[in-house]
Amino acid sequence: MAYPPCKGLVMHITFLGSGNAFVPQRDWGCVLVDDSILLDAGPSMLASLKRLSRNPAAIRHLFISHFHGDHFFGLPFLLLEYYFVTRTDEPLAIVGPPGVEDVVTRTMTLAYPDIMERGWPRPLHFQEVVPGAVQTIDGLDYEAVEVEHGGDVLRAFGYRLHLPDGILSYSGDTAMTDAIFDLIAGARALVIEAASQEASIVHLGREALRTILTRVPPECVVFLNHLDTPSAEPWRGLKVIVPDDLQSYDLRVTANQPPEVHYV
Ligand SMILES: [Zn+2]
Ligand SMILES: [Zn+2]
């Protein structure tokens, strides 16, 4: 259903994908904010951008939550796009767990060793997260919150983006942890994983999600992501938006008012 864009728009959120690594009816979870900020870069990200006729050069920030392939294996294809199709000299900021520059360099070298000999196709600004600090890169303030996902082997982070009119929180993949309550504090929008119905040592599960929803600020709009189901049916009754792939939402959130969400 289409609605006119709302006046006073504060956030424009597009789901380039909304699935976990296994569900066949959804592409890998990947969220585009205001056409310029990517939250993770699943393998199908570039194809989704093109289906929506969004400009790849408009992307100025990429936040990688953790180094599982379903969250960043789309980056080599995006960089390939910048070499051959969409040229730009504007920098791209890439934020990620410690070692992000090395991981991205090794991944790109593995994917396209001959092309990498040319150097990066546009300036890349890498920044490693420092949990607990407000960090800034290329004009955008954010906080990283360490979550529970990969045990001692893999560090994983959620993000709090300080957008002009409010905080957007993004969980990445996580099991239940008190850190999630730090992540969602004061948020105006939350994109949270719903990777499985049952809780595990790596994902939330339905009951954990219910608990989290009791602590979400009333003026916050909650979107599920990284879904394990093709339909919204298992999540019926929860106060959440279950997106479809390639669906966009305009959000207007006013202090002390219920949020307005328009599908566009
Ligand atoms: Zn993961
Ligand atoms: Zn994942």
GROMACS .gro file of C-alpha atoms and ligand atoms in nm:
model
  266
    1MET     CA    1   0.000   0.000   0.000
    2ALA     CA    2   0.142   0.340  -0.095
    3TYR     CA    3   0.107   0.655   0.111
    4PRO     CA    4   0.240   1.001   0.031
    5PRO     CA    5   0.572   1.076   0.202
    6CYS     CA    6   0.508   1.239   0.539
    7LYS     CA    7   0.603   1.601   0.608
    8GLY     CA    8   0.875   1.651   0.863
    9LEU     CA    9   1.038   1.326   0.762
   10VAL     CA   10   1.323   1.234   0.992
   11MET     CA   11   1.429   0.890   0.874
   12HIS     CA   12   1.394   0.696   0.553
   13ILE     CA   13   1.460   0.326   0.604
   14THR     CA   14   1.485   0.073   0.322
   15PHE     CA   15   1.524  -0.301   0.362
   16LEU     CA   16   1.755  -0.419   0.083
   17GLY     CA   17   1.714  -0.759   0.242
   18SER     CA   18   1.546  -0.883   0.556
   19GLY     CA   19   1.635  -1.250   0.591
   20ASN     CA   20   1.877  -1.464   0.782
   21ALA     CA   21   2.131  -1.683   0.602
   22PHE     CA   22   1.882  -1.963   0.526
   23VAL     CA   23   1.530  -1.844   0.449
   24PRO     CA   24   1.477  -1.877   0.070
   25GLN     CA   25   1.209  -1.608   0.031
   26ARG     CA   26   1.418  -1.321   0.167
   27ASP     CA   27   1.757  -1.180   0.075
   28TRP     CA   28   2.021  -1.137   0.342
   29GLY     CA   29   1.940  -0.865   0.594
   30CYS     CA   30   2.075  -0.526   0.488
   31VAL     CA   31   1.933  -0.184   0.573
   32LEU     CA   32   1.977   0.147   0.390
   33VAL     CA   33   1.913   0.464   0.593
   34ASP     CA   34   1.844   0.797   0.422
   35ASP     CA   35   1.998   0.651   0.104
   36SER     CA   36   2.347   0.714   0.241
   37ILE     CA   37   2.407   0.481   0.536
   38LEU     CA   38   2.432   0.104   0.503
   39LEU     CA   39   2.382  -0.121   0.803
   40ASP     CA   40   2.573  -0.434   0.703
   41ALA     CA   41   2.632  -0.544   0.345
   42GLY     CA   42   2.484  -0.884   0.273
   43PRO     CA   43   2.581  -1.067  -0.048
   44SER     CA   44   2.269  -0.952  -0.239
   45MET     CA   45   2.299  -0.585  -0.138
   46LEU     CA   46   2.412  -0.440  -0.473
   47ALA     CA   47   2.144  -0.621  -0.672
   48SER     CA   48   1.878  -0.490  -0.433
   49LEU     CA   49   2.010  -0.134  -0.462
   50LYS     CA   50   1.980  -0.158  -0.839
   51ARG     CA   51   1.632  -0.305  -0.833
   52LEU     CA   52   1.529   0.005  -0.642
   53SER     CA   53   1.729   0.237  -0.874
   54ARG     CA   54   1.916   0.377  -0.576
   55ASN     CA   55   2.248   0.544  -0.648
   56PRO     CA   56   2.544   0.340  -0.514
   57ALA     CA   57   2.755   0.658  -0.506
   58ALA     CA   58   2.518   0.811  -0.252
   59ILE     CA   59   2.641   0.567   0.012
   60ARG     CA   60   2.881   0.750   0.246
   61HIS     CA   61   2.884   0.523   0.553
   62LEU     CA   62   2.887   0.146   0.601
   63PHE     CA   63   2.855  -0.005   0.948
   64ILE     CA   64   2.961  -0.371   0.969
   65SER     CA   65   2.823  -0.541   1.279
   66HIS     CA   66   3.049  -0.849   1.267
   67PHE     CA   67   3.251  -1.056   1.025
   68HIS     CA   68   3.002  -1.325   0.931
   69GLY     CA   69   2.967  -1.353   0.554
   70ASP     CA   70   2.596  -1.279   0.545
   71HIS     CA   71   2.680  -0.933   0.686
   72PHE     CA   72   2.967  -0.816   0.469
   73PHE     CA   73   3.027  -1.042   0.168
   74GLY     CA   74   2.834  -0.793  -0.047
   75LEU     CA   75   3.108  -0.535  -0.005
   76PRO     CA   76   3.340  -0.669  -0.282
   77PHE     CA   77   3.056  -0.632  -0.535
   78LEU     CA   78   2.987  -0.276  -0.421
   79LEU     CA   79   3.355  -0.190  -0.458
   80LEU     CA   80   3.359  -0.356  -0.801
   81GLU     CA   81   3.068  -0.129  -0.895
   82TYR     CA   82   3.282   0.173  -0.805
   83TYR     CA   83   3.568   0.054  -1.025
   84PHE     CA   84   3.365  -0.001  -1.341
   85VAL     CA   85   3.015   0.143  -1.330
   86THR     CA   86   2.946   0.415  -1.074
   87ARG     CA   87   3.252   0.633  -1.035
   88THR     CA   88   3.289   0.872  -0.746
   89ASP     CA   89   3.574   1.044  -0.566
   90GLU     CA   90   3.370   1.099  -0.251
   91PRO     CA   91   3.500   0.900   0.046
   92LEU     CA   92   3.321   0.598   0.188
   93ALA     CA   93   3.349   0.550   0.564
   94ILE     CA   94   3.363   0.186   0.676
   95VAL     CA   95   3.310   0.124   1.048
   96GLY     CA   96   3.353  -0.219   1.197
   97PRO     CA   97   3.500  -0.442   1.466
   98PRO     CA   98   3.873  -0.424   1.542
   99GLY     CA   99   4.071  -0.525   1.235
  100VAL     CA  100   3.810  -0.395   0.991
  101GLU     CA  101   4.059  -0.250   0.743
  102ASP     CA  102   4.260  -0.572   0.733
  103VAL     CA  103   3.952  -0.791   0.696
  104VAL     CA  104   3.805  -0.580   0.415
  105THR     CA  105   4.141  -0.566   0.237
  106ARG     CA  106   4.192  -0.942   0.258
  107THR     CA  107   3.834  -1.010   0.147
  108MET     CA  108   3.865  -0.784  -0.156
  109THR     CA  109   4.205  -0.928  -0.242
  110LEU     CA  110   4.060  -1.278  -0.231
  111ALA     CA  111   3.760  -1.178  -0.445
  112TYR     CA  112   3.940  -0.965  -0.708
  113PRO     CA  113   4.320  -0.984  -0.668
  114ASP     CA  114   4.396  -0.835  -1.010
  115ILE     CA  115   4.161  -0.541  -0.968
  116MET     CA  116   4.288  -0.466  -0.620
  117GLU     CA  117   4.630  -0.395  -0.771
  118ARG     CA  118   4.482  -0.063  -0.886
  119GLY     CA  119   4.415   0.048  -0.529
  120TRP     CA  120   4.075   0.136  -0.387
  121PRO     CA  121   3.816   0.269  -0.638
  122ARG     CA  122   3.714   0.557  -0.410
  123PRO     CA  123   3.874   0.690  -0.090
  124LEU     CA  124   3.794   0.461   0.203
  125HIS     CA  125   3.800   0.585   0.561
  126PHE     CA  126   3.819   0.295   0.805
  127GLN     CA  127   3.735   0.324   1.171
  128GLU     CA  128   3.744   0.054   1.437
  129VAL     CA  129   3.476   0.070   1.703
  130VAL     CA  130   3.551   0.176   2.059
  131PRO     CA  131   3.262   0.048   2.273
  132GLY     CA  132   3.134   0.300   2.525
  133ALA     CA  133   3.255   0.605   2.335
  134VAL     CA  134   3.072   0.841   2.105
  135GLN     CA  135   3.274   0.826   1.785
  136THR     CA  136   3.257   1.042   1.475
  137ILE     CA  137   3.343   0.962   1.118
  138ASP     CA  138   3.282   1.186   0.819
  139GLY     CA  139   3.030   1.398   1.003
  140LEU     CA  140   2.826   1.118   1.160
  141ASP     CA  141   2.828   1.048   1.535
  142TYR     CA  142   2.759   0.695   1.655
  143GLU     CA  143   2.815   0.455   1.943
  144ALA     CA  144   2.904   0.088   1.920
  145VAL     CA  145   2.761  -0.154   2.177
  146GLU     CA  146   2.926  -0.494   2.207
  147VAL     CA  147   2.672  -0.777   2.194
  148GLU     CA  148   2.690  -1.157   2.231
  149HIS     CA  149   2.717  -1.356   1.911
  150GLY     CA  150   3.044  -1.529   1.835
  151GLY     CA  151   3.178  -1.624   2.175
  152ASP     CA  152   3.552  -1.574   2.218
  153VAL     CA  153   3.620  -1.616   1.848
  154LEU     CA  154   3.417  -1.337   1.693
  155ARG     CA  155   3.330  -0.994   1.834
  156ALA     CA  156   2.994  -0.847   1.736
  157PHE     CA  157   2.848  -0.499   1.777
  158GLY     CA  158   2.522  -0.315   1.758
  159TYR     CA  159   2.516   0.052   1.665
  160ARG     CA  160   2.343   0.366   1.783
  161LEU     CA  161   2.345   0.621   1.503
  162HIS     CA  162   2.302   0.981   1.614
  163LEU     CA  163   2.090   1.106   1.327
  164PRO     CA  164   1.979   1.471   1.318
  165ASP     CA  165   1.639   1.403   1.474
  166GLY     CA  166   1.698   1.101   1.690
  167ILE     CA  167   1.883   0.779   1.756
  168LEU     CA  168   1.848   0.479   1.531
  169SER     CA  169   1.960   0.156   1.699
  170TYR     CA  170   2.067  -0.153   1.508
  171SER     CA  171   2.129  -0.483   1.684
  172GLY     CA  172   2.323  -0.684   1.427
  173ASP     CA  173   2.317  -1.052   1.529
  174THR     CA  174   2.301  -1.116   1.901
  175ALA     CA  175   2.193  -1.352   2.173
  176MET     CA  176   2.012  -1.209   2.473
  177THR     CA  177   2.238  -0.980   2.674
  178ASP     CA  178   2.190  -0.677   2.900
  179ALA     CA  179   2.386  -0.477   2.644
  180ILE     CA  180   2.072  -0.469   2.430
  181PHE     CA  181   1.911  -0.238   2.685
  182ASP     CA  182   2.202   0.003   2.648
  183LEU     CA  183   2.157  -0.024   2.273
  184ILE     CA  184   1.788   0.070   2.271
  185ALA     CA  185   1.789   0.346   2.537
  186GLY     CA  186   1.623   0.660   2.403
  187ALA     CA  187   1.602   0.522   2.048
  188ARG     CA  188   1.347   0.656   1.798
  189ALA     CA  189   1.387   0.359   1.568
  190LEU     CA  190   1.519   0.010   1.632
  191VAL     CA  191   1.612  -0.254   1.377
  192ILE     CA  192   1.651  -0.579   1.565
  193GLU     CA  193   1.731  -0.932   1.466
  194ALA     CA  194   1.462  -1.200   1.461
  195ALA     CA  195   1.682  -1.477   1.328
  196SER     CA  196   1.502  -1.768   1.491
  197GLN     CA  197   1.196  -1.850   1.693
  198GLU     CA  198   1.400  -2.031   1.956
  199ALA     CA  199   1.674  -1.862   2.157
  200SER     CA  200   2.029  -1.991   2.120
  201ILE     CA  201   2.380  -1.890   2.217
  202VAL     CA  202   2.394  -1.674   1.903
  203HIS     CA  203   2.040  -1.541   1.847
  204LEU     CA  204   1.755  -1.392   2.048
  205GLY     CA  205   1.445  -1.604   1.992
  206ARG     CA  206   1.086  -1.501   2.037
  207GLU     CA  207   1.067  -1.484   2.417
  208ALA     CA  208   1.379  -1.268   2.444
  209LEU     CA  209   1.232  -1.038   2.184
  210ARG     CA  210   0.913  -1.006   2.388
  211THR     CA  211   1.119  -0.908   2.692
  212ILE     CA  212   1.313  -0.648   2.496
  213LEU     CA  213   0.992  -0.497   2.358
  214THR     CA  214   0.871  -0.427   2.711
  215ARG     CA  215   1.173  -0.197   2.754
  216VAL     CA  216   1.161  -0.019   2.418
  217PRO     CA  217   1.079   0.353   2.452
  218PRO     CA  218   0.712   0.420   2.359
  219GLU     CA  219   0.810   0.666   2.087
  220CYS     CA  220   1.036   0.409   1.918
  221VAL     CA  221   0.940   0.224   1.600
  222VAL     CA  222   1.066  -0.136   1.595
  223PHE     CA  223   1.151  -0.322   1.275
  224LEU     CA  224   1.241  -0.690   1.267
  225ASN     CA  225   1.533  -0.795   1.048
  226HIS     CA  226   1.737  -1.109   0.969
  227LEU     CA  227   1.410  -1.305   0.974
  228ASP     CA  228   1.388  -1.682   0.959
  229THR     CA  229   1.035  -1.689   0.818
  230PRO     CA  230   0.890  -1.581   0.483
  231SER     CA  231   0.572  -1.445   0.639
  232ALA     CA  232   0.501  -1.213   0.931
  233GLU     CA  233   0.268  -1.467   1.087
  234PRO     CA  234   0.496  -1.599   1.365
  235TRP     CA  235   0.542  -1.242   1.489
  236ARG     CA  236   0.177  -1.146   1.487
  237GLY     CA  237   0.071  -0.980   1.812
  238LEU     CA  238   0.406  -0.812   1.872
  239LYS     CA  239   0.424  -0.435   1.833
  240VAL     CA  240   0.672  -0.450   1.549
  241ILE     CA  241   0.694  -0.392   1.176
  242VAL     CA  242   0.787  -0.702   0.978
  243PRO     CA  243   0.934  -0.564   0.655
  244ASP     CA  244   0.941  -0.718   0.312
  245ASP     CA  245   1.251  -0.699   0.097
  246LEU     CA  246   1.282  -0.375  -0.101
  247GLN     CA  247   1.024  -0.206   0.123
  248SER     CA  248   1.088   0.153   0.232
  249TYR     CA  249   0.947   0.337   0.530
  250ASP     CA  250   0.935   0.707   0.607
  251LEU     CA  251   0.941   0.778   0.978
  252ARG     CA  252   0.830   1.093   1.150
  253VAL     CA  253   0.883   1.087   1.522
  254THR     CA  254   0.779   1.385   1.732
  255ALA     CA  255   0.856   1.424   2.101
  256ASN     CA  256   0.579   1.280   2.320
  257GLN     CA  257   0.380   1.168   2.014
  258PRO     CA  258   0.321   0.819   1.883
  259PRO     CA  259   0.547   0.757   1.584
  260GLU     CA  260   0.413   0.794   1.232
  261VAL     CA  261   0.528   0.538   0.980
  262HIS     CA  262   0.451   0.573   0.612
  263TYR     CA  263   0.516   0.297   0.359
  264VAL     CA  264   0.662   0.437   0.039
  265ZN      ZN  265   2.624  -1.364   1.256
  266ZN      ZN  266   2.368  -1.310   1.037
   0.00000   0.00000   0.00000
